[in-house]
Amino acid sequence: MKASILLIEDEAAIADNVVYALETDGFKVQWVELGEQGLDILKNEAIDLVVLDIGLPDINGFEVCKIIRRFSQVPIIFLTARNNEVDRIVGLEIGGDDYLSKPFSPRELSARVKVILKRVHPQSSNIPPVDLVNKNNVFVVKMNEAVICYKGNDLNLTRYEYLILNTLLRRPGQVFSREQLIQTVWNNPETSYDRAVDTHIKTLRAKLKEVSDDNPIKTHRGFGYSIKAKKDNAP
Ligand code: CA
């Protein structure tokens, strides 16, 4: 089945090229010019990936991304006209998966789309997503819904918070360095920073604290982070 891509971009010349490149590579593409139109489609149709321009005439792309993340974990690639650090970092930390600076090659965009879809849909390699129930039943990872449940509460996590916590939970007690987490979780590790990991851990901890004061994520100074193994929780 063809993967369905939603392109939200107000410049027709760019949109034409992107639609052409993606369709040539076998994707089904819908193009809209406004953020509102894109949100309508996302709420009503199954979309596999969103290509999102930051400079839109109605709502800016960062806002659109924030709204999308309230109801969907669909992968998002940003298109940005300003090639500066703030756009990159802010763009990825609010829940985007990748970005391209204009002018960009539509073929490069299509290549990035393929990489991300491969990561998001591991079932295409015949490995079914595996649910994980933490030994002491504190955490439950529901892969299909991309939801992590903590002490009976579904956490409202951003994409990166979810991926980091999921990684830590797979190997309780193992210390992951910031570098390892970046390599495992980020789609474009070369543009990510150690500090980004700390930022996500901080917000993740705040969300866990809303449920309980246990603080299951341990900091290893100079090394990285781990999820506490069962013995760590023993009195
Ligand atoms: Ca624009």
PDB file of C-alpha atoms and ligand atoms in Angstrom:
ATOM      1  CA  MET A   1       0.000   0.000   0.000  1.00  0.00           C
ATOM      2  CA  LYS A   2       1.240   3.506  -0.827  1.00  0.00           C
ATOM      3  CA  ALA A   3       2.271   5.627   2.136  1.00  0.00           C
ATOM      4  CA  SER A   4       0.195   8.778   2.399  1.00  0.00           C
ATOM      5  CA  ILE A   5       2.066  12.085   2.680  1.00  0.00           C
ATOM      6  CA  LEU A   6       0.514  15.425   3.574  1.00  0.00           C
ATOM      7  CA  LEU A   7       2.340  18.504   2.278  1.00  0.00           C
ATOM      8  CA  ILE A   8       1.500  21.830   3.934  1.00  0.00           C
ATOM      9  CA  GLU A   9       3.251  24.539   1.896  1.00  0.00           C
ATOM     10  CA  ASP A  10       1.994  27.866   0.546  1.00  0.00           C
ATOM     11  CA  GLU A  11       4.497  28.293  -2.298  1.00  0.00           C
ATOM     12  CA  ALA A  12       3.056  26.548  -5.345  1.00  0.00           C
ATOM     13  CA  ALA A  13       6.384  26.282  -7.169  1.00  0.00           C
ATOM     14  CA  ILE A  14       7.973  24.399  -4.259  1.00  0.00           C
ATOM     15  CA  ALA A  15       4.872  22.297  -3.706  1.00  0.00           C
ATOM     16  CA  ASP A  16       4.747  21.228  -7.379  1.00  0.00           C
ATOM     17  CA  ASN A  17       8.342  19.986  -7.227  1.00  0.00           C
ATOM     18  CA  VAL A  18       7.823  18.155  -3.944  1.00  0.00           C
ATOM     19  CA  VAL A  19       4.595  16.500  -5.109  1.00  0.00           C
ATOM     20  CA  TYR A  20       6.287  15.415  -8.323  1.00  0.00           C
ATOM     21  CA  ALA A  21       9.345  13.943  -6.534  1.00  0.00           C
ATOM     22  CA  LEU A  22       7.266  12.095  -3.922  1.00  0.00           C
ATOM     23  CA  GLU A  23       4.773  10.721  -6.441  1.00  0.00           C
ATOM     24  CA  THR A  24       7.628   9.578  -8.660  1.00  0.00           C
ATOM     25  CA  ASP A  25       8.930   7.598  -5.673  1.00  0.00           C
ATOM     26  CA  GLY A  26       5.554   5.931  -5.201  1.00  0.00           C
ATOM     27  CA  PHE A  27       3.978   8.015  -2.430  1.00  0.00           C
ATOM     28  CA  LYS A  28       0.410   9.252  -2.355  1.00  0.00           C
ATOM     29  CA  VAL A  29       0.554  13.017  -1.777  1.00  0.00           C
ATOM     30  CA  GLN A  30      -2.041  15.570  -0.699  1.00  0.00           C
ATOM     31  CA  TRP A  31      -1.075  19.223  -0.891  1.00  0.00           C
ATOM     32  CA  VAL A  32      -2.698  22.077   1.047  1.00  0.00           C
ATOM     33  CA  GLU A  33      -1.597  25.708   1.401  1.00  0.00           C
ATOM     34  CA  LEU A  34      -2.811  26.470   4.926  1.00  0.00           C
ATOM     35  CA  GLY A  35      -2.101  25.069   8.376  1.00  0.00           C
ATOM     36  CA  GLU A  36      -5.819  24.862   9.170  1.00  0.00           C
ATOM     37  CA  GLN A  37      -6.490  22.773   6.073  1.00  0.00           C
ATOM     38  CA  GLY A  38      -3.674  20.420   7.036  1.00  0.00           C
ATOM     39  CA  LEU A  39      -5.028  19.984  10.568  1.00  0.00           C
ATOM     40  CA  ASP A  40      -8.497  19.166   9.179  1.00  0.00           C
ATOM     41  CA  ILE A  41      -7.055  16.423   7.008  1.00  0.00           C
ATOM     42  CA  LEU A  42      -4.949  15.002   9.855  1.00  0.00           C
ATOM     43  CA  LYS A  43      -7.996  14.789  12.101  1.00  0.00           C
ATOM     44  CA  ASN A  44     -10.035  12.929   9.487  1.00  0.00           C
ATOM     45  CA  GLU A  45      -7.665  10.808   7.431  1.00  0.00           C
ATOM     46  CA  ALA A  46      -4.842   8.324   7.960  1.00  0.00           C
ATOM     47  CA  ILE A  47      -1.627  10.172   7.091  1.00  0.00           C
ATOM     48  CA  ASP A  48       1.781   8.487   7.376  1.00  0.00           C
ATOM     49  CA  LEU A  49       3.992  11.586   7.324  1.00  0.00           C
ATOM     50  CA  VAL A  50       3.663  15.376   7.194  1.00  0.00           C
ATOM     51  CA  VAL A  51       5.957  17.773   5.310  1.00  0.00           C
ATOM     52  CA  LEU A  52       5.386  21.122   6.993  1.00  0.00           C
ATOM     53  CA  ASP A  53       6.508  24.581   5.886  1.00  0.00           C
ATOM     54  CA  ILE A  54       7.315  26.897   8.802  1.00  0.00           C
ATOM     55  CA  GLY A  55       6.292  30.138   7.056  1.00  0.00           C
ATOM     56  CA  LEU A  56       2.592  29.614   6.387  1.00  0.00           C
ATOM     57  CA  PRO A  57       0.090  32.450   5.825  1.00  0.00           C
ATOM     58  CA  ASP A  58      -2.380  31.436   8.563  1.00  0.00           C
ATOM     59  CA  ILE A  59      -0.690  29.566  11.469  1.00  0.00           C
ATOM     60  CA  ASN A  60       3.105  29.209  11.559  1.00  0.00           C
ATOM     61  CA  GLY A  61       4.526  25.714  11.143  1.00  0.00           C
ATOM     62  CA  PHE A  62       5.787  25.459  14.739  1.00  0.00           C
ATOM     63  CA  GLU A  63       2.267  26.140  16.019  1.00  0.00           C
ATOM     64  CA  VAL A  64       0.818  23.640  13.559  1.00  0.00           C
ATOM     65  CA  CYS A  65       3.310  21.058  14.861  1.00  0.00           C
ATOM     66  CA  LYS A  66       2.364  21.731  18.479  1.00  0.00           C
ATOM     67  CA  ILE A  67      -1.321  21.305  17.664  1.00  0.00           C
ATOM     68  CA  ILE A  68      -0.641  18.074  15.745  1.00  0.00           C
ATOM     69  CA  ARG A  69       1.307  16.667  18.722  1.00  0.00           C
ATOM     70  CA  ARG A  70      -1.757  17.071  20.946  1.00  0.00           C
ATOM     71  CA  PHE A  71      -3.498  14.317  19.021  1.00  0.00           C
ATOM     72  CA  SER A  72      -0.963  12.549  16.803  1.00  0.00           C
ATOM     73  CA  GLN A  73       2.587  11.175  16.737  1.00  0.00           C
ATOM     74  CA  VAL A  74       2.717  11.282  12.916  1.00  0.00           C
ATOM     75  CA  PRO A  75       6.314  12.009  11.747  1.00  0.00           C
ATOM     76  CA  ILE A  76       6.878  15.619  10.665  1.00  0.00           C
ATOM     77  CA  ILE A  77       9.593  17.031   8.398  1.00  0.00           C
ATOM     78  CA  PHE A  78       9.929  20.820   8.584  1.00  0.00           C
ATOM     79  CA  LEU A  79      10.736  23.025   5.616  1.00  0.00           C
ATOM     80  CA  THR A  80      12.500  26.166   6.754  1.00  0.00           C
ATOM     81  CA  ALA A  81      13.495  29.297   4.871  1.00  0.00           C
ATOM     82  CA  ARG A  82      15.779  30.585   7.621  1.00  0.00           C
ATOM     83  CA  ASN A  83      18.836  28.451   8.047  1.00  0.00           C
ATOM     84  CA  ASN A  84      19.658  29.301  11.617  1.00  0.00           C
ATOM     85  CA  GLU A  85      20.207  27.317  14.767  1.00  0.00           C
ATOM     86  CA  VAL A  86      17.141  28.530  16.604  1.00  0.00           C
ATOM     87  CA  ASP A  87      14.817  27.224  13.936  1.00  0.00           C
ATOM     88  CA  ARG A  88      16.566  23.871  13.930  1.00  0.00           C
ATOM     89  CA  ILE A  89      16.620  23.317  17.647  1.00  0.00           C
ATOM     90  CA  VAL A  90      13.190  24.704  18.350  1.00  0.00           C
ATOM     91  CA  GLY A  91      11.777  22.812  15.384  1.00  0.00           C
ATOM     92  CA  LEU A  92      13.054  19.458  16.537  1.00  0.00           C
ATOM     93  CA  GLU A  93      12.408  19.972  20.225  1.00  0.00           C
ATOM     94  CA  ILE A  94       8.748  20.753  19.744  1.00  0.00           C
ATOM     95  CA  GLY A  95       8.307  17.335  18.175  1.00  0.00           C
ATOM     96  CA  GLY A  96       9.497  17.494  14.581  1.00  0.00           C
ATOM     97  CA  ASP A  97      11.501  14.580  13.170  1.00  0.00           C
ATOM     98  CA  ASP A  98      13.727  16.272  10.619  1.00  0.00           C
ATOM     99  CA  TYR A  99      14.054  19.492   8.656  1.00  0.00           C
ATOM    100  CA  LEU A 100      15.305  20.749   5.313  1.00  0.00           C
ATOM    101  CA  SER A 101      16.413  24.309   4.606  1.00  0.00           C
ATOM    102  CA  LYS A 102      15.212  26.002   1.439  1.00  0.00           C
ATOM    103  CA  PRO A 103      16.361  25.718  -1.268  1.00  0.00           C
ATOM    104  CA  PHE A 104      16.448  21.930  -0.983  1.00  0.00           C
ATOM    105  CA  SER A 105      16.420  19.080  -3.436  1.00  0.00           C
ATOM    106  CA  PRO A 106      13.003  17.379  -3.656  1.00  0.00           C
ATOM    107  CA  ARG A 107      14.841  14.090  -4.188  1.00  0.00           C
ATOM    108  CA  GLU A 108      16.689  14.624  -0.897  1.00  0.00           C
ATOM    109  CA  LEU A 109      13.328  15.247   0.786  1.00  0.00           C
ATOM    110  CA  SER A 110      11.964  12.019  -0.670  1.00  0.00           C
ATOM    111  CA  ALA A 111      15.037  10.144   0.609  1.00  0.00           C
ATOM    112  CA  ARG A 112      14.481  11.520   4.135  1.00  0.00           C
ATOM    113  CA  VAL A 113      10.800  10.551   3.971  1.00  0.00           C
ATOM    114  CA  LYS A 114      11.805   6.967   3.189  1.00  0.00           C
ATOM    115  CA  VAL A 115      14.299   6.822   6.083  1.00  0.00           C
ATOM    116  CA  ILE A 116      11.744   8.092   8.582  1.00  0.00           C
ATOM    117  CA  LEU A 117       8.930   5.827   7.386  1.00  0.00           C
ATOM    118  CA  LYS A 118      11.239   2.823   7.658  1.00  0.00           C
ATOM    119  CA  ARG A 119      11.943   3.716  11.292  1.00  0.00           C
ATOM    120  CA  VAL A 120       8.338   4.378  12.175  1.00  0.00           C
ATOM    121  CA  HIS A 121       7.010   1.230  10.511  1.00  0.00           C
ATOM    122  CA  PRO A 122       9.325  -1.564  11.642  1.00  0.00           C
ATOM    123  CA  GLN A 123       6.559  -4.039  10.734  1.00  0.00           C
ATOM    124  CA  SER A 124       7.623  -3.667   7.103  1.00  0.00           C
ATOM    125  CA  SER A 125      10.680  -5.707   8.088  1.00  0.00           C
ATOM    126  CA  ASN A 126       8.314  -8.315   9.604  1.00  0.00           C
ATOM    127  CA  ILE A 127       9.241  -7.536  13.203  1.00  0.00           C
ATOM    128  CA  PRO A 128       5.978  -6.951  15.047  1.00  0.00           C
ATOM    129  CA  PRO A 129       6.035  -4.124  17.586  1.00  0.00           C
ATOM    130  CA  VAL A 130       6.407  -5.700  21.008  1.00  0.00           C
ATOM    131  CA  ASP A 131       4.560  -4.412  24.015  1.00  0.00           C
ATOM    132  CA  LEU A 132       6.658  -4.245  27.118  1.00  0.00           C
ATOM    133  CA  VAL A 133       5.518  -4.674  30.664  1.00  0.00           C
ATOM    134  CA  ASN A 134       8.114  -3.498  33.167  1.00  0.00           C
ATOM    135  CA  LYS A 135       8.902  -6.223  35.743  1.00  0.00           C
ATOM    136  CA  ASN A 136       7.304  -4.576  38.722  1.00  0.00           C
ATOM    137  CA  ASN A 137       4.461  -3.486  36.440  1.00  0.00           C
ATOM    138  CA  VAL A 138       5.273   0.182  36.958  1.00  0.00           C
ATOM    139  CA  PHE A 139       5.616   0.900  33.251  1.00  0.00           C
ATOM    140  CA  VAL A 140       3.641  -0.531  30.343  1.00  0.00           C
ATOM    141  CA  VAL A 141       4.696   0.354  26.793  1.00  0.00           C
ATOM    142  CA  LYS A 142       1.912   0.006  24.233  1.00  0.00           C
ATOM    143  CA  MET A 143       3.829   0.048  20.974  1.00  0.00           C
ATOM    144  CA  ASN A 144       0.889   0.215  18.579  1.00  0.00           C
ATOM    145  CA  GLU A 145      -0.536   3.271  20.265  1.00  0.00           C
ATOM    146  CA  ALA A 146       2.910   4.742  21.036  1.00  0.00           C
ATOM    147  CA  VAL A 147       1.731   5.178  24.608  1.00  0.00           C
ATOM    148  CA  ILE A 148       3.586   4.558  27.860  1.00  0.00           C
ATOM    149  CA  CYS A 149       1.530   3.921  30.942  1.00  0.00           C
ATOM    150  CA  TYR A 150       3.130   4.738  34.338  1.00  0.00           C
ATOM    151  CA  LYS A 151       1.505   3.362  37.486  1.00  0.00           C
ATOM    152  CA  GLY A 152      -1.821   3.107  35.697  1.00  0.00           C
ATOM    153  CA  ASN A 153      -1.646   6.563  34.073  1.00  0.00           C
ATOM    154  CA  ASP A 154      -1.153   7.044  30.339  1.00  0.00           C
ATOM    155  CA  LEU A 155       1.633   9.629  29.999  1.00  0.00           C
ATOM    156  CA  ASN A 156       1.148  12.514  27.581  1.00  0.00           C
ATOM    157  CA  LEU A 157       4.640  12.440  26.047  1.00  0.00           C
ATOM    158  CA  THR A 158       6.232  14.188  23.081  1.00  0.00           C
ATOM    159  CA  ARG A 159       7.742  11.961  20.441  1.00  0.00           C
ATOM    160  CA  TYR A 160      11.286  12.333  21.842  1.00  0.00           C
ATOM    161  CA  GLU A 161      10.235  11.825  25.447  1.00  0.00           C
ATOM    162  CA  TYR A 162       8.443   8.661  24.366  1.00  0.00           C
ATOM    163  CA  LEU A 163      11.419   7.318  22.387  1.00  0.00           C
ATOM    164  CA  ILE A 164      13.930   8.101  25.171  1.00  0.00           C
ATOM    165  CA  LEU A 165      11.819   6.480  27.884  1.00  0.00           C
ATOM    166  CA  ASN A 166      11.095   3.472  25.667  1.00  0.00           C
ATOM    167  CA  THR A 167      14.847   3.034  25.066  1.00  0.00           C
ATOM    168  CA  LEU A 168      15.697   3.236  28.790  1.00  0.00           C
ATOM    169  CA  LEU A 169      12.908   0.805  29.695  1.00  0.00           C
ATOM    170  CA  ARG A 170      14.172  -1.881  27.319  1.00  0.00           C
ATOM    171  CA  ARG A 171      17.276  -2.349  29.486  1.00  0.00           C
ATOM    172  CA  PRO A 172      16.578  -1.489  33.121  1.00  0.00           C
ATOM    173  CA  GLY A 173      19.737  -0.593  35.020  1.00  0.00           C
ATOM    174  CA  GLN A 174      21.845  -0.063  31.899  1.00  0.00           C
ATOM    175  CA  VAL A 175      23.410   3.385  31.661  1.00  0.00           C
ATOM    176  CA  PHE A 176      22.880   5.101  28.302  1.00  0.00           C
ATOM    177  CA  SER A 177      25.197   7.984  27.450  1.00  0.00           C
ATOM    178  CA  ARG A 178      23.696  11.082  25.858  1.00  0.00           C
ATOM    179  CA  GLU A 179      25.502  10.100  22.677  1.00  0.00           C
ATOM    180  CA  GLN A 180      23.908   6.626  22.706  1.00  0.00           C
ATOM    181  CA  LEU A 181      20.462   8.094  23.253  1.00  0.00           C
ATOM    182  CA  ILE A 182      20.967  10.538  20.391  1.00  0.00           C
ATOM    183  CA  GLN A 183      22.117   7.733  18.082  1.00  0.00           C
ATOM    184  CA  THR A 184      19.167   5.539  19.049  1.00  0.00           C
ATOM    185  CA  VAL A 185      16.391   8.068  19.132  1.00  0.00           C
ATOM    186  CA  TRP A 186      17.146  10.948  16.771  1.00  0.00           C
ATOM    187  CA  ASN A 187      16.616  10.729  13.030  1.00  0.00           C
ATOM    188  CA  ASN A 188      19.521  13.051  12.245  1.00  0.00           C
ATOM    189  CA  PRO A 189      21.992  12.507  15.092  1.00  0.00           C
ATOM    190  CA  GLU A 190      24.645  14.759  13.564  1.00  0.00           C
ATOM    191  CA  THR A 191      22.504  17.853  14.128  1.00  0.00           C
ATOM    192  CA  SER A 192      21.490  17.003  17.683  1.00  0.00           C
ATOM    193  CA  TYR A 193      23.124  18.139  20.876  1.00  0.00           C
ATOM    194  CA  ASP A 194      23.788  16.529  24.233  1.00  0.00           C
ATOM    195  CA  ARG A 195      21.849  19.346  25.809  1.00  0.00           C
ATOM    196  CA  ALA A 196      18.732  18.312  23.860  1.00  0.00           C
ATOM    197  CA  VAL A 197      18.777  14.965  25.695  1.00  0.00           C
ATOM    198  CA  ASP A 198      18.966  16.758  29.054  1.00  0.00           C
ATOM    199  CA  THR A 199      16.056  18.974  28.061  1.00  0.00           C
ATOM    200  CA  HIS A 200      13.840  16.017  27.180  1.00  0.00           C
ATOM    201  CA  ILE A 201      14.858  14.110  30.331  1.00  0.00           C
ATOM    202  CA  LYS A 202      13.896  17.151  32.381  1.00  0.00           C
ATOM    203  CA  THR A 203      10.426  17.446  30.859  1.00  0.00           C
ATOM    204  CA  LEU A 204      10.001  13.668  31.022  1.00  0.00           C
ATOM    205  CA  ARG A 205      10.843  13.666  34.747  1.00  0.00           C
ATOM    206  CA  ALA A 206       8.343  16.449  35.353  1.00  0.00           C
ATOM    207  CA  LYS A 207       5.618  14.349  33.716  1.00  0.00           C
ATOM    208  CA  LEU A 208       6.571  11.260  35.744  1.00  0.00           C
ATOM    209  CA  LYS A 209       6.556  13.358  38.900  1.00  0.00           C
ATOM    210  CA  GLU A 210       2.948  14.346  38.244  1.00  0.00           C
ATOM    211  CA  VAL A 211       2.130  10.659  38.726  1.00  0.00           C
ATOM    212  CA  SER A 212       4.554   9.786  41.534  1.00  0.00           C
ATOM    213  CA  ASP A 213       7.579  11.139  43.447  1.00  0.00           C
ATOM    214  CA  ASP A 214       9.644   7.985  42.782  1.00  0.00           C
ATOM    215  CA  ASN A 215      11.877   9.538  40.074  1.00  0.00           C
ATOM    216  CA  PRO A 216      12.616   6.272  38.193  1.00  0.00           C
ATOM    217  CA  ILE A 217      15.207   7.897  35.896  1.00  0.00           C
ATOM    218  CA  LYS A 218      18.663   7.951  37.451  1.00  0.00           C
ATOM    219  CA  THR A 219      21.373  10.473  36.465  1.00  0.00           C
ATOM    220  CA  HIS A 220      24.924   9.120  36.215  1.00  0.00           C
ATOM    221  CA  ARG A 221      27.108  12.187  36.414  1.00  0.00           C
ATOM    222  CA  GLY A 222      29.476  12.387  33.462  1.00  0.00           C
ATOM    223  CA  PHE A 223      27.930   9.278  31.875  1.00  0.00           C
ATOM    224  CA  GLY A 224      24.243   9.566  31.177  1.00  0.00           C
ATOM    225  CA  TYR A 225      20.939   8.117  32.307  1.00  0.00           C
ATOM    226  CA  SER A 226      19.327   4.820  33.217  1.00  0.00           C
ATOM    227  CA  ILE A 227      15.950   3.615  34.313  1.00  0.00           C
ATOM    228  CA  LYS A 228      16.217   2.236  37.849  1.00  0.00           C
ATOM    229  CA  ALA A 229      16.274  -1.561  37.942  1.00  0.00           C
ATOM    230  CA  LYS A 230      13.960  -3.222  40.429  1.00  0.00           C
ATOM    231  CA  LYS A 231      16.646  -3.569  43.134  1.00  0.00           C
ATOM    232  CA  ASP A 232      17.235   0.201  43.012  1.00  0.00           C
ATOM    233  CA  ASN A 233      13.656   0.721  44.082  1.00  0.00           C
ATOM    234  CA  ALA A 234      13.911  -1.633  47.050  1.00  0.00           C
ATOM    235  CA  PRO A 235      13.863   0.162  50.395  1.00  0.00           C
TER     236      PRO A 235
HETATM  237 CA    CA B   1       6.096  29.633   3.047  1.00  0.00          CA
END
